[in-house]
Each structure stands twice: as structure tokens, then as C-alpha cells.
Coordinates of C-alpha atoms and ligand atoms in Angstrom, one line a residue:
Chain A
M1 CA -221.0 71.8 82.8
T2 CA -218.1 72.8 85.2
G3 CA -220.1 71.3 88.1
K4 CA -220.1 68.0 86.2
V5 CA -216.4 68.2 85.5
L6 CA -215.7 68.9 89.1
G7 CA -217.8 66.1 90.1
I8 CA -215.8 63.7 88.0
V9 CA -212.5 65.1 89.2
G10 CA -213.7 64.8 92.7
R11 CA -214.7 61.2 92.2
V12 CA -211.4 60.3 90.6
Y13 CA -209.5 62.0 93.4
L14 CA -211.5 60.0 96.0
A15 CA -210.9 56.8 94.1
L16 CA -207.1 57.5 94.0
I17 CA -207.0 58.2 97.7
L18 CA -208.9 55.0 98.5
F19 CA -206.7 53.1 96.0
F20 CA -203.4 54.2 97.6
L21 CA -204.7 53.6 101.1
Y22 CA -206.3 50.2 100.5
A23 CA -204.5 48.6 97.6
P24 CA -201.4 47.6 99.6
I25 CA -203.6 46.2 102.3
L26 CA -205.8 44.3 99.8
V27 CA -202.7 42.9 98.0
M28 CA -201.3 41.7 101.3
A29 CA -204.5 40.2 102.4
A30 CA -204.8 38.4 99.0
M31 CA -201.2 37.1 99.2
S32 CA -201.8 35.8 102.7
F33 CA -204.2 33.4 101.0
N34 CA -201.9 32.6 98.1
A35 CA -200.2 29.2 98.0
S36 CA -196.9 30.5 96.6
E37 CA -194.3 31.6 99.1
F38 CA -192.8 34.0 96.6
Y39 CA -196.0 35.9 95.6
Q40 CA -196.2 34.1 92.3
L41 CA -199.3 34.4 90.2
P42 CA -201.7 33.0 89.2
F43 CA -203.4 33.1 92.5
A44 CA -204.0 29.8 94.1
Y45 CA -206.0 29.7 97.3
S46 CA -204.4 28.2 100.4
G47 CA -205.0 28.5 104.1
E48 CA -201.5 27.2 104.8
W49 CA -200.1 30.5 106.2
Y50 CA -202.9 30.8 108.7
E51 CA -202.5 27.2 109.7
R52 CA -198.8 27.8 110.2
L53 CA -199.6 30.8 112.4
W54 CA -201.5 28.5 114.7
S55 CA -198.4 26.4 115.3
N56 CA -196.0 29.3 115.6
R57 CA -195.6 29.7 119.3
A58 CA -193.6 32.9 119.2
I59 CA -196.3 34.6 117.2
L60 CA -199.1 33.2 119.3
S61 CA -197.5 34.3 122.6
A62 CA -196.7 37.7 121.2
A63 CA -200.3 38.0 120.0
W64 CA -201.6 37.0 123.3
R65 CA -199.4 39.5 125.1
S66 CA -200.5 42.3 122.8
I67 CA -204.1 41.5 123.4
W68 CA -204.0 41.3 127.2
I69 CA -201.7 44.4 127.4
A70 CA -204.2 46.2 125.2
F71 CA -207.1 45.2 127.5
V72 CA -205.2 46.3 130.7
V73 CA -204.2 49.6 129.0
T74 CA -207.8 50.2 127.9
G75 CA -209.1 49.6 131.4
I76 CA -206.6 51.8 133.1
A77 CA -206.6 54.6 130.5
T78 CA -210.4 54.7 130.2
A79 CA -210.9 54.9 133.9
L80 CA -208.2 57.5 134.5
G81 CA -209.1 59.5 131.4
T82 CA -212.8 59.6 132.2
A83 CA -212.1 60.6 135.8
A84 CA -209.7 63.3 134.6
A85 CA -212.2 64.6 132.1
I86 CA -215.0 64.8 134.7
A87 CA -212.7 66.6 137.1
L88 CA -211.6 69.1 134.5
F89 CA -215.3 69.6 133.7
R90 CA -216.5 70.0 137.3
Y91 CA -213.8 71.8 139.2
D92 CA -212.0 75.1 138.7
F93 CA -208.5 75.2 140.0
P94 CA -205.4 77.2 139.3
G95 CA -203.6 76.0 136.2
K96 CA -206.6 74.2 134.7
K97 CA -206.1 75.9 131.3
V98 CA -202.5 75.1 131.2
L99 CA -203.2 71.4 132.1
R100 CA -205.8 71.2 129.4
A101 CA -203.5 72.6 126.9
L102 CA -200.7 70.2 127.9
L103 CA -202.9 67.3 126.9
F104 CA -202.6 68.0 123.2
P105 CA -198.9 68.0 122.5
P106 CA -198.3 64.3 123.3
I107 CA -200.7 63.4 120.6
A108 CA -198.6 65.4 118.1
I109 CA -195.1 64.5 119.3
P110 CA -193.5 61.7 117.2
W111 CA -193.7 58.3 119.0
L112 CA -190.0 57.8 118.3
I113 CA -189.2 60.8 120.5
I114 CA -191.7 59.9 123.2
G115 CA -190.3 56.4 123.2
T116 CA -186.7 57.6 123.6
A117 CA -187.8 59.9 126.3
M118 CA -189.7 57.2 128.1
L119 CA -186.8 54.8 127.9
I120 CA -184.4 57.3 129.4
F121 CA -187.0 58.1 132.1
F122 CA -187.8 54.5 133.1
F123 CA -184.1 53.7 133.3
G124 CA -183.6 56.9 135.3
I125 CA -186.1 55.9 137.9
G126 CA -184.8 52.3 138.0
L127 CA -187.8 50.6 136.5
G128 CA -186.0 49.5 133.3
R129 CA -187.6 47.5 130.5
G130 CA -190.3 45.0 130.8
T131 CA -194.1 44.5 130.5
P132 CA -195.1 46.8 133.4
T133 CA -193.1 49.5 131.7
V134 CA -194.7 48.8 128.4
I135 CA -198.1 49.1 130.1
I136 CA -197.3 52.4 131.8
G137 CA -196.0 53.7 128.5
H138 CA -199.1 52.7 126.6
V139 CA -201.4 54.2 129.3
A140 CA -199.5 57.5 129.0
L141 CA -199.9 57.4 125.2
A142 CA -203.6 56.5 125.3
L143 CA -204.6 58.8 128.2
P144 CA -204.8 62.1 126.2
Y145 CA -207.0 60.5 123.6
V146 CA -209.5 59.3 126.2
I147 CA -209.5 62.7 128.0
V148 CA -210.0 64.6 124.7
I149 CA -212.8 62.4 123.5
V150 CA -214.7 62.3 126.8
S151 CA -214.2 66.0 127.3
A152 CA -215.8 66.6 123.9
R153 CA -218.8 64.7 124.9
L154 CA -218.9 66.4 128.3
A155 CA -219.0 69.8 126.5
T156 CA -222.6 68.8 125.4
F157 CA -223.6 68.0 129.0
D158 CA -225.7 70.5 131.0
A159 CA -224.0 71.0 134.4
T160 CA -227.3 72.0 136.0
L161 CA -228.3 68.3 135.7
E162 CA -225.6 67.5 138.3
E163 CA -226.9 70.2 140.6
A164 CA -230.5 69.0 140.1
A165 CA -229.4 65.5 141.1
R166 CA -227.5 66.8 144.2
V167 CA -230.5 68.7 145.6
L168 CA -232.6 65.6 145.0
G169 CA -230.3 63.8 147.5
A170 CA -227.7 62.1 145.3
S171 CA -224.1 62.0 146.7
P172 CA -221.4 63.2 144.3
W173 CA -220.7 59.5 143.5
Q174 CA -224.3 58.8 142.7
V175 CA -224.5 61.9 140.5
T176 CA -221.5 60.6 138.6
K177 CA -223.0 57.1 138.2
R178 CA -226.6 57.9 137.5
V179 CA -226.4 61.2 135.6
T180 CA -223.0 62.1 134.2
V181 CA -221.7 58.7 133.1
P182 CA -224.9 57.7 131.2
W183 CA -224.7 60.9 129.2
I184 CA -221.0 60.6 128.3
L185 CA -221.0 56.8 127.8
P186 CA -220.6 57.0 124.0
G187 CA -217.6 59.1 124.6
I188 CA -216.2 56.7 127.1
V189 CA -216.7 53.8 124.7
A190 CA -215.1 55.6 121.8
G191 CA -212.2 56.7 124.0
G192 CA -211.7 53.1 125.2
L193 CA -211.7 51.7 121.7
L194 CA -209.2 54.3 120.7
A195 CA -207.0 53.5 123.7
F196 CA -207.2 49.8 122.7
A197 CA -206.1 50.6 119.2
V198 CA -203.3 52.9 120.4
S199 CA -201.9 50.0 122.6
F200 CA -202.6 47.1 120.2
D201 CA -201.0 48.9 117.2
Q202 CA -198.1 50.4 119.2
F203 CA -194.7 49.6 117.8
V204 CA -192.1 52.2 118.6
V205 CA -192.8 52.6 122.3
S206 CA -193.2 48.9 122.8
Y207 CA -190.0 48.2 120.9
F208 CA -188.1 50.6 123.2
L209 CA -189.7 49.5 126.4
S210 CA -190.1 45.7 126.1
E211 CA -187.5 43.1 127.0
P212 CA -186.2 41.1 124.0
G213 CA -187.8 37.9 125.3
D214 CA -191.4 39.1 125.5
A215 CA -192.1 41.2 122.5
T216 CA -195.6 42.4 121.6
L217 CA -197.0 41.4 118.2
P218 CA -195.9 44.5 116.2
V219 CA -192.4 44.2 117.7
L220 CA -192.2 40.5 116.8
I221 CA -193.4 41.2 113.3
Y222 CA -190.7 43.9 112.9
T223 CA -187.9 41.6 114.1
S224 CA -189.2 38.7 111.9
I225 CA -189.2 40.9 108.8
R226 CA -185.6 41.7 109.4
K227 CA -184.7 38.0 109.4
G228 CA -186.7 37.3 106.3
F229 CA -190.2 37.9 105.0
T230 CA -192.6 35.0 105.0
P231 CA -196.3 34.9 104.0
E232 CA -197.0 34.1 107.6
I233 CA -196.3 37.7 108.3
N234 CA -199.0 38.6 105.7
A235 CA -201.4 36.4 107.5
I236 CA -200.8 37.8 110.9
S237 CA -200.8 41.4 109.5
T238 CA -204.1 40.8 107.8
L239 CA -205.6 39.6 111.1
I240 CA -204.2 42.7 112.9
I241 CA -205.7 45.0 110.3
A242 CA -209.0 43.3 110.5
V243 CA -209.0 43.8 114.3
S244 CA -207.8 47.4 114.2
M245 CA -210.2 48.4 111.5
S246 CA -213.1 47.0 113.4
V247 CA -212.1 48.8 116.5
M248 CA -211.7 52.1 114.7
L249 CA -215.0 51.7 112.9
L250 CA -216.7 51.1 116.2
A251 CA -214.9 54.1 117.7
A252 CA -216.0 56.3 114.8
R253 CA -219.6 55.0 115.1
Y254 CA -219.7 55.9 118.8
S255 CA -218.1 59.3 118.6
N256 CA -220.3 60.3 115.7
F257 CA -223.7 59.0 116.6
G258 CA -223.1 59.6 120.3
G259 CA -223.9 63.3 119.8
E260 CA -227.6 62.9 118.9
R261 CA -228.8 60.5 121.4
Chain B
M1 CA -241.9 71.5 156.3
A2 CA -239.7 74.0 158.1
E3 CA -239.0 77.7 158.4
V4 CA -235.9 79.0 156.9
R5 CA -233.8 81.9 158.2
V6 CA -230.8 83.5 156.7
E7 CA -228.7 85.7 159.0
N8 CA -226.3 88.3 157.8
L9 CA -225.6 86.3 154.7
T10 CA -222.7 87.7 152.7
K11 CA -221.0 86.5 149.5
T12 CA -218.4 88.4 147.5
Y13 CA -217.1 87.7 144.1
G14 CA -213.9 89.7 143.9
P15 CA -214.9 93.3 144.4
L16 CA -218.6 92.5 143.9
K17 CA -221.0 91.9 146.8
A18 CA -223.5 89.4 145.4
L19 CA -225.1 89.2 148.9
D20 CA -224.6 91.9 151.4
A21 CA -225.6 91.1 155.0
V22 CA -229.0 89.7 154.1
T23 CA -231.1 88.8 157.1
L24 CA -234.5 87.3 156.4
D25 CA -237.1 84.9 157.7
F26 CA -239.1 82.6 155.5
R27 CA -242.2 81.5 157.4
D28 CA -243.1 77.8 157.7
G29 CA -245.5 76.9 154.9
G30 CA -245.3 80.4 153.5
F31 CA -244.9 81.5 149.9
F32 CA -242.1 84.0 149.6
G33 CA -241.6 86.0 146.4
L34 CA -238.0 87.2 145.9
L35 CA -237.7 90.2 143.5
G36 CA -234.9 92.4 142.3
P37 CA -233.2 93.6 139.1
S38 CA -230.9 91.4 137.2
G39 CA -227.7 90.7 139.1
S40 CA -229.2 91.7 142.5
G41 CA -228.3 88.4 144.1
K42 CA -231.6 86.4 143.9
T43 CA -230.1 83.3 142.5
T44 CA -227.1 83.6 144.8
L45 CA -229.4 83.7 147.8
L46 CA -231.3 80.6 146.6
R47 CA -228.0 78.8 145.9
A48 CA -226.7 79.7 149.3
I49 CA -229.8 78.2 150.9
A50 CA -229.4 75.1 148.8
G51 CA -225.7 74.8 149.7
F52 CA -224.2 75.4 146.2
V53 CA -222.8 78.8 147.3
I54 CA -220.7 78.8 150.4
P55 CA -221.2 82.2 152.1
D56 CA -218.3 84.3 153.2
D57 CA -220.2 85.4 156.3
G58 CA -223.5 84.7 158.0
R59 CA -225.4 81.5 158.0
V60 CA -228.5 79.6 156.9
L61 CA -230.9 77.9 159.3
I62 CA -233.5 75.4 158.2
G63 CA -236.0 74.4 160.8
G64 CA -234.0 76.3 163.3
E65 CA -230.8 74.3 162.6
P66 CA -227.7 75.8 161.1
V67 CA -226.8 73.9 157.9
E68 CA -223.3 75.1 157.1
R69 CA -222.0 71.6 157.7
V70 CA -224.8 69.8 155.9
P71 CA -224.0 69.0 152.3
V72 CA -226.4 69.9 149.5
E73 CA -227.7 66.3 149.2
A74 CA -228.6 66.1 152.9
R75 CA -230.4 69.5 153.1
E76 CA -233.8 68.0 152.1
I77 CA -234.5 70.8 149.6
G78 CA -236.6 70.7 146.5
M79 CA -235.4 72.9 143.7
V80 CA -236.9 73.8 140.3
F81 CA -234.5 75.3 137.8
Q82 CA -235.2 77.9 135.2
S83 CA -234.2 75.3 132.5
Y84 CA -236.1 72.5 134.4
A85 CA -232.9 70.4 134.3
L86 CA -234.9 67.2 133.6
F87 CA -232.6 64.1 133.0
P88 CA -232.9 63.7 129.3
N89 CA -232.2 59.9 129.2
M90 CA -234.9 59.1 131.8
T91 CA -238.6 58.8 131.4
V92 CA -240.9 61.2 133.2
A93 CA -241.6 58.6 135.9
D94 CA -237.9 57.9 136.4
N95 CA -237.2 61.6 136.6
V96 CA -239.8 62.0 139.3
A97 CA -238.5 58.9 141.1
F98 CA -234.9 60.0 141.1
G99 CA -235.0 61.4 144.6
L100 CA -236.7 58.2 145.8
D101 CA -234.2 56.0 144.1
V102 CA -231.2 57.6 145.7
R103 CA -233.0 57.3 149.0
R104 CA -233.5 53.6 148.3
I105 CA -237.3 53.8 148.4
R106 CA -238.3 50.9 146.2
G107 CA -241.2 48.8 145.0
A108 CA -244.8 49.7 145.8
E109 CA -244.0 52.7 147.9
R110 CA -242.0 54.2 145.1
D111 CA -244.6 53.6 142.5
R112 CA -247.4 54.9 144.7
R113 CA -245.6 58.1 145.5
V114 CA -244.6 58.7 141.8
K115 CA -248.2 58.1 140.8
D116 CA -249.6 60.4 143.5
V117 CA -247.4 63.3 142.7
L118 CA -247.9 62.9 138.9
D119 CA -251.7 63.0 139.6
L120 CA -251.1 66.1 141.8
V121 CA -249.5 67.9 138.9
Q122 CA -252.0 66.4 136.5
L123 CA -249.6 64.4 134.4
G124 CA -250.9 61.0 135.3
D125 CA -250.8 59.6 131.8
L126 CA -247.3 60.9 130.7
G127 CA -245.1 58.8 133.0
Q128 CA -243.5 56.9 130.1
R129 CA -242.6 59.9 128.0
K130 CA -239.1 61.2 127.6
P131 CA -238.5 64.9 128.5
H132 CA -238.0 65.9 124.9
Q133 CA -241.6 64.7 124.1
L134 CA -243.1 67.3 126.5
S135 CA -244.3 70.8 126.1
G136 CA -242.9 73.7 128.2
G137 CA -245.7 73.6 130.7
Q138 CA -245.5 69.8 131.0
K139 CA -241.8 70.0 131.7
Q140 CA -242.5 72.5 134.3
R141 CA -245.0 70.2 136.0
V142 CA -242.5 67.3 135.9
A143 CA -239.8 69.5 137.5
M144 CA -242.3 70.4 140.2
A145 CA -243.3 66.8 140.8
R146 CA -239.7 65.7 140.9
A147 CA -238.9 68.5 143.5
I148 CA -241.7 67.7 145.9
V149 CA -242.0 63.9 145.7
T150 CA -239.3 63.5 148.4
R151 CA -241.3 65.8 150.7
P152 CA -238.5 68.3 151.1
R153 CA -238.6 70.8 153.9
V154 CA -238.2 73.8 151.5
L155 CA -239.0 74.4 147.9
L156 CA -236.7 76.8 146.0
L157 CA -238.0 78.0 142.6
D158 CA -235.6 80.1 140.4
E159 CA -237.8 81.8 137.8
P160 CA -239.6 78.6 137.1
L161 CA -242.1 80.2 134.7
S162 CA -239.9 82.5 132.8
A163 CA -239.5 80.1 129.8
L164 CA -243.3 80.0 129.3
D165 CA -245.4 82.3 127.2
K166 CA -247.8 84.7 128.9
A167 CA -251.0 82.7 128.8
L168 CA -249.4 79.5 130.0
R169 CA -247.5 81.4 132.6
V170 CA -250.7 82.7 134.2
E171 CA -252.2 79.1 134.1
M172 CA -249.0 77.7 135.7
Q173 CA -249.1 80.5 138.4
V174 CA -252.5 79.2 139.5
E175 CA -251.2 75.6 139.4
L176 CA -248.1 76.4 141.4
K177 CA -250.1 78.1 144.1
R178 CA -252.6 75.2 144.2
I179 CA -249.8 72.6 144.5
Q180 CA -248.0 74.7 147.1
R181 CA -251.2 75.0 149.2
E182 CA -252.0 71.3 148.9
V183 CA -248.5 70.3 150.0
G184 CA -248.1 73.2 152.4
I185 CA -244.4 73.5 151.8
T186 CA -242.3 76.5 152.6
T187 CA -241.6 78.0 149.2
I188 CA -239.1 80.6 148.0
F189 CA -239.9 81.9 144.6
V190 CA -237.5 84.0 142.5
T191 CA -239.1 86.0 139.7
H192 CA -238.5 89.0 137.5
D193 CA -242.2 89.5 137.1
Q194 CA -243.4 91.7 139.9
E195 CA -247.0 91.1 139.1
E196 CA -246.4 87.4 139.5
A197 CA -244.7 88.0 142.8
L198 CA -247.6 90.2 144.0
T199 CA -250.2 87.6 143.0
L200 CA -248.6 84.5 144.4
S201 CA -246.8 85.5 147.5
D202 CA -247.8 85.8 151.2
E203 CA -244.6 87.9 151.6
I204 CA -242.2 89.5 149.2
G205 CA -238.6 90.7 149.5
I206 CA -236.8 93.0 147.2
L207 CA -233.1 92.7 146.6
R208 CA -230.8 95.4 145.2
N209 CA -227.1 95.1 144.7
G210 CA -227.1 92.2 147.2
R211 CA -228.9 94.1 149.8
L212 CA -232.4 93.4 151.0
V213 CA -234.1 96.8 150.6
R214 CA -237.6 95.9 151.7
H215 CA -239.8 92.9 152.7
G216 CA -243.3 92.3 153.9
P217 CA -246.7 91.4 152.7
P218 CA -247.2 92.4 149.1
R219 CA -250.0 94.8 149.7
E220 CA -248.2 96.6 152.4
V221 CA -245.0 96.9 150.4
Y222 CA -246.9 98.1 147.3
N223 CA -248.9 100.6 149.2
N224 CA -246.1 101.9 151.3
P225 CA -242.8 101.3 149.5
R226 CA -240.9 103.7 151.7
D227 CA -238.2 104.4 149.2
A228 CA -238.1 105.6 145.6
F229 CA -236.4 102.4 144.3
T230 CA -239.0 100.1 145.8
A231 CA -241.8 102.4 144.6
R232 CA -240.4 102.3 141.0
F233 CA -239.5 98.6 141.1
L234 CA -242.7 97.3 142.4
G235 CA -245.3 98.6 140.1
E236 CA -244.9 101.9 138.5
A237 CA -244.5 105.3 140.2
N238 CA -244.4 108.9 139.3
L239 CA -241.9 110.6 141.5
F240 CA -242.1 114.2 142.5
S241 CA -239.3 115.9 144.5
G242 CA -238.7 119.4 145.7
S243 CA -238.3 121.3 149.0
L244 CA -240.5 120.8 152.0
E245 CA -242.5 123.8 153.3
A246 CA -245.0 124.4 156.0
G247 CA -247.9 123.9 153.5
G248 CA -246.5 120.9 151.7
L249 CA -244.0 120.0 149.0
R250 CA -242.9 122.8 146.7
L251 CA -241.9 121.6 143.3
P252 CA -239.1 123.4 141.3
D253 CA -241.7 125.1 139.0
G254 CA -243.5 126.6 142.0
A255 CA -246.4 124.2 142.2
L256 CA -247.4 122.9 145.6
I257 CA -248.4 119.4 146.7
P258 CA -250.2 120.2 149.9
G259 CA -250.1 117.8 152.8
A260 CA -246.8 116.2 151.8
T261 CA -244.3 115.5 154.7
T262 CA -241.3 114.4 152.7
A263 CA -239.1 115.9 150.1
M264 CA -240.2 113.2 147.7
V265 CA -243.5 111.6 147.0
A266 CA -244.6 108.8 144.7
V267 CA -247.9 108.6 142.9
R268 CA -249.1 105.4 141.2
P269 CA -250.2 105.9 137.6
E270 CA -253.6 104.5 138.4
N271 CA -254.1 107.3 140.9
V272 CA -253.3 110.1 138.6
Q273 CA -256.4 111.8 137.3
V274 CA -256.1 113.8 134.1
S275 CA -258.7 116.4 133.1
A276 CA -259.1 119.1 130.5
S277 CA -260.7 121.5 132.9
E278 CA -259.1 122.7 136.2
P279 CA -259.8 120.4 139.0
S280 CA -261.5 121.6 142.2
G281 CA -259.3 119.9 144.7
P282 CA -256.1 121.3 146.3
I283 CA -253.8 119.3 144.1
R284 CA -253.5 120.8 140.6
L285 CA -250.5 120.3 138.3
R286 CA -250.1 121.2 134.7
A287 CA -248.7 118.8 132.1
E288 CA -248.7 118.2 128.4
I289 CA -250.0 115.1 126.7
R290 CA -247.4 113.3 124.7
R291 CA -248.9 110.0 123.8
R292 CA -252.0 107.9 124.4
I293 CA -251.5 104.1 124.3
F294 CA -254.4 101.9 123.8
A295 CA -254.2 98.4 125.4
G296 CA -257.6 96.9 125.4
A297 CA -259.8 97.9 128.4
M298 CA -257.1 100.0 130.0
G299 CA -255.3 103.0 128.4
T300 CA -252.1 104.6 129.3
L301 CA -251.3 108.3 128.9
I302 CA -247.8 109.6 128.7
L303 CA -247.5 113.2 129.8
D304 CA -244.7 115.6 130.1
R305 CA -244.1 118.0 133.0
H306 CA -241.1 120.3 132.4
G307 CA -239.2 117.5 130.7
E308 CA -240.2 114.8 133.3
P309 CA -242.4 112.0 132.0
I310 CA -245.6 111.3 133.9
K311 CA -247.7 108.2 133.4
A312 CA -251.4 107.9 134.0
I313 CA -253.5 104.7 133.7
A314 CA -257.3 104.5 133.5
R315 CA -260.1 102.9 131.6
D316 CA -259.4 103.9 128.0
S317 CA -262.9 105.6 127.8
E318 CA -261.9 108.0 130.6
F319 CA -259.3 109.5 128.3
A320 CA -261.8 109.8 125.4
E321 CA -262.6 113.5 125.9
L322 CA -259.0 114.6 126.3
P323 CA -257.3 116.4 123.5
D324 CA -254.7 114.4 121.6
N325 CA -252.1 117.0 122.3
G326 CA -251.8 120.0 124.5
R327 CA -252.0 121.1 128.1
V328 CA -254.1 119.3 130.7
W329 CA -254.5 119.2 134.5
L330 CA -253.2 116.5 136.8
S331 CA -254.6 115.7 140.2
W332 CA -255.0 112.9 142.7
R333 CA -256.7 112.3 146.0
E334 CA -254.8 113.4 148.9
G335 CA -253.9 110.0 150.3
S336 CA -252.5 108.9 147.0
A337 CA -249.2 110.6 147.3
I338 CA -246.9 108.1 149.1
P339 CA -244.0 109.6 151.0
V340 CA -240.7 108.0 149.9
E341 CA -237.1 108.4 150.7
N342 CA -234.7 109.0 147.8
A343 CA -232.8 105.7 147.8
P344 CA -229.1 106.0 147.3
N345 CA -227.7 104.0 144.4
Ligands
ATP1 N1 -219.9 82.2 140.3 C1 -219.8 83.6 140.2 N2 -218.7 84.2 139.9 C2 -218.6 85.6 139.8 N3 -219.7 86.4 139.9 C3 -220.9 85.8 140.2 C4 -221.0 84.4 140.3 N4 -222.3 84.1 140.5 C5 -222.9 85.3 140.5 N5 -222.1 86.3 140.3 C6 -222.4 87.7 140.3 O1 -223.2 88.0 141.5 C7 -224.2 88.9 141.2 C8 -225.5 88.4 141.6 O2 -225.8 87.3 140.7 P1 -227.2 86.5 140.8 O3 -227.1 85.4 139.8 O4 -227.5 86.1 142.2 O5 -228.2 87.6 140.3 P2 -229.8 87.4 140.0 O6 -230.5 88.4 140.9 O7 -230.2 86.0 140.1 O8 -229.9 88.0 138.5 P3 -230.9 87.5 137.3 O9 -232.2 88.1 137.6 O10 -230.2 88.0 136.1 O11 -230.9 86.0 137.4 C9 -224.1 89.2 139.7 O12 -223.5 90.5 139.5 C10 -223.3 88.1 139.1 O13 -222.5 88.5 138.0
MG2 MG1 -230.9 84.6 138.7

């Protein structure tokens, strides 16, 4: 009896969580296809807002900037993060434990504070605002995620395999390429997808570090909302959510199923 | 093929001497069995030869050439790990071909050498399997094949058979020896199992606390261990110590072992004769039977002499007429008492 009651309570609880998580998103997605500019019901289908997106140059160029920045950040953060994770795995050096521990706090520090700190720092070193600064900032944000995910995968790797490859005549680079990387590939992919998401969805740090003229998509959306809310924003937001969720689902798939292959 | 020599090889980890001035020659084409208790430095010695351990002092020579400047991958060594260390995402054939691939040996030559070596280890049909689809003995063979396909100058085996059960281990010992003979490669073989070392090796060496205490042909080392540690470590030994007199070795209880020339002698359990009636020879010691252990054809008798345990091994039937408990006589033929030094710890 109690088991059954608990089962029902559990299901209701789960349903509530999913409802509060996804209801706003679903409403927004629905409204992006609604003809009325003022969210009036009954619902009448229209692709108008998406068509308007197409001709909105500001949004298009911001979207394009967000995408290419995310790709560049993903490339840099994945390469650096993987190399760092392998180095942490392979070599013992003084301060290794401290370094490893220092990777976690940036994940927990509020982005607002990191953003402020970065702004002060980049002005301090004379780099100022701009796209290169945004990229550096994003890489710094994404790097710990990649290192942590790849390290988790490396923890399941048998280091004797590297020794076996060495005696068989493989140079350290060949060992990395032929033995280590194939094993941790799911971790690298998952880390890369997460790095992409961190960059593509990043608002605070981008807002602080980008120049007013070349905003990324989230920054542009924020500034547009302050001027006035249009259903176009619904449309672009729906697209962003679709992209981000696909990326995250892929990342989850790789980090979960990677373990058993 | 090449001979290997280590000279004065020393490696310390903090206060611990994992290797302590080890000097040793491994004959070209020979099968060298390396023995020693856990932590005595066997793996460290192998890893120093392979190049994974950088010695603090001393050097390694392969084929007469010092190799301290040669990185692991250029030393042309074959190594079989205790865990086999097969690459899990590659097939058996690709595992075996790994050493060829990194040497850019391709095409027909690669395929032929992989096939030949898989035939040699009798795994001809399993090339397309993945390592997780193999039994322990098959993994072992793949590891062997992978190690020798590049025709290395030396083969290093670190307890390659210890993960196998007894019957399979004996089978693989025979295999290992056959393969080593066919290829004729200088082999250094680490094992915990002294019987394995005695059966397989042309020469054995015994390490203790990083020091080489004894080396030589197995029969010679077994028959003349020289010190108490080696006597006990290699096979079993009953040790008798006392004071040296003109007539022999006087034990603390007054009994005499005539003919002994050292303050300590070792007697192998298989040489101890146990009888209910007083023996006629000059060697006569009294002891109490404690336990009789039946193990198939052979039996073991545990006796007690003034609190010291004594072990005797013979065909079980020979113990048949002895009482289950009580006092008996021990004796042995005069040459059976091996003079040994009391090894310091
Ligand atoms: N990397 C290391 N750091 C510190 N100590 C080490 C290291 N490698 C080995 N040792 C120590 O050196 C000693 C010799 O180790 P080694 O592995 O050579 O022993 P072994 O004879 O192979 O033992 P076993 O039979 O248990 O494999 C041990 O006391 C071990 O703890
Ligand atoms: Mg060992």
C-alpha cells in the first residue's frame, strides 16, 4: 500500500519538476509560431517571426558570431583540456594535487564575479574588450569542464597500456595517438560538446567582454529585450534552446555510454 | 638477440633501496629466472632494463652497448606484463601488429609476420577476436606473440603466468619454453614460483632487499645454496645450527651431526628419513611426530624437535608404519647436510 502511495507521490513530483522546467520553454516555443504579436489566443499558426529573423541583420550577424566563437572556443578548450588531463594523468610533479583542486572552484564561482574579474584583468593587461578577449574568456570558462570530463574517462584507463606501447616501439606521441586518445575519445567528445554549450550559451562574460558593436547572440537578445519584447525573440530563443539541448543530449550520451565500450 | 648485462645497478626510493648494486650477466639466448620475495626488486630490475626506471647508479648494457641514452621505444625489447596489457579496442591481429605498425612495416610483410607469430603461439584462427573474447591462456599467448613479432633483442616477462590456474600454468610453462627455444631470444623471467623458475631456467638469480644473493644454474644453486636464505627460499630446508666441534656440529640438545664443517647445515625435506626404530648410521636425531599430511602420491610429515619444526617428504606409503604420534628417529645420508651460512637480514 505505502509503496503504491509513494510511487504516485514520486510520479507527481517528477511531473511537477518537468512541468516547471519545460512549461515556460514550451509556451515560448508555441508563441514563436503564434501569429499574434501580443500573445493573444486562440493560437493561429504563423511562420512570420522566423521569416523576420532571416531578414534581421543584427540577429543574423550576432548568431553567426556566437557560432564561430563557440567553434573556436571548442577547438582550443578541447585541445588544451585534453592535453592538460593527459599530463595530469601521466606525470607526477610538485603541486599536482593543488593544481587539480584548483580546477573545480571556477565551475562553482558565479559567472558575474568571474566576468567582473576578467574585465578588470583584461583592462589591466591592456587587452581591453573585443572578440579575442571574449574567446579567451570563454576558453577559460570551458577549460575546467573539459579537463574534469576527460580526467574522469582517463581514470578508467590502464596506464600499463601506455608502457606496453612504449616497449613495442611507439614514441610518446604515437602512444598518445594510437592508445590513449582512442580510449578517452568519448570523454573528449563529451568535453568538447560541453565547451561548445558553455561558449554558445554564455551571457555574462560575453556581455562584459564584448564591444557594443559586435555582440554575441545572448548579449543581443538581452539588449533587445530591454528595448521591447518582440516574438522574434521567442523565435531565436526557441532555436537556441533546440541547439543547446541537442548538444547537451549528445554530451550526456557520450559521457554515459562512453564508460562501457 | 643479444646478451644483457647490468652493472652495479642501484635504485633508491627515499630510504628504500629497491636495487642495491646488482651486477649480473644474462647470456645470449639464455632463459634467466629471476626469483625473490615480494618487494625484493625483481620488477624494478626488469623496468630498469626496459628503460622505465632510471637507475641512480650503475648501467645496463644490451648487446655490449650501454643504453642509458636510449629511450624505451628504441631499446628493441619485448615485454609481457602480468596483466597482459592487451589494447582493448584492437583485435588480436592488430594487437600483435602494433609493433610492426609503429615501425611502418606494412602490407604483405606485416600480414605474413602476424600470421607466422600467431601460428607459433597456436592462435592462428583467433586474429579477428577482441581481447575481452579470449581466455586467460589465450591472452597470454597474444601477449607473447605481440612481444616477439618485432624480433626484439631481449624478452622481459614479469610474472606472465601468475594470473593462470595451476593446470593452465603448467601447460603455458611448456609453451613458453618451446617458443623461447624456437625463437632463441634472451629471456628474463620473473616469477614467485620457485618450481617454475627451476623447471624453465638455464640460470636463476635470487634477489633479496634489492641485493642479488645468489645466481647460477638451477641445479647448482638448489644443491648448494650456500646461505640459509637461499636454502629456505629455493625449495624447503630444515636448518640445524649449533657449535662446531672436532667431530662435527653439536646441537644445543647435545646431539651431534658428524662430518659437518659449518655452524649451520640445511637438510632438504626429501632427504630426511624417519623411522620408528633406531637407525644404524652415524646421524641419529630424535623428534616427535606432529602431523601427517596426505597429498596424493607424496606425503609430508611435520615433526617437532625441541620446539623447532622439521619437515620430511616421502612417498606416502613410507610413512605407513609410523605411529600417528610419538617419538621417532631422524637420519639422513651423510652428503645430504648442506653447509650454509647464516644469512644476515
Ligand atoms: N615507484 C616507486 N616508488 C616508491 N617505491 C617503489 C616504487 N617502485 C617500487 N618501489 C619499492 O621498491 C621495492 C621493490 O619493488 P619491486 O616492485 O621491484 O618488487 P618485486 O620484487 O617486483 O615484488 P613483487 O614480487 O611483489 O612484484 C618495493 O619495496 C617497492 O615498494
Ligand atoms: Mg613485481
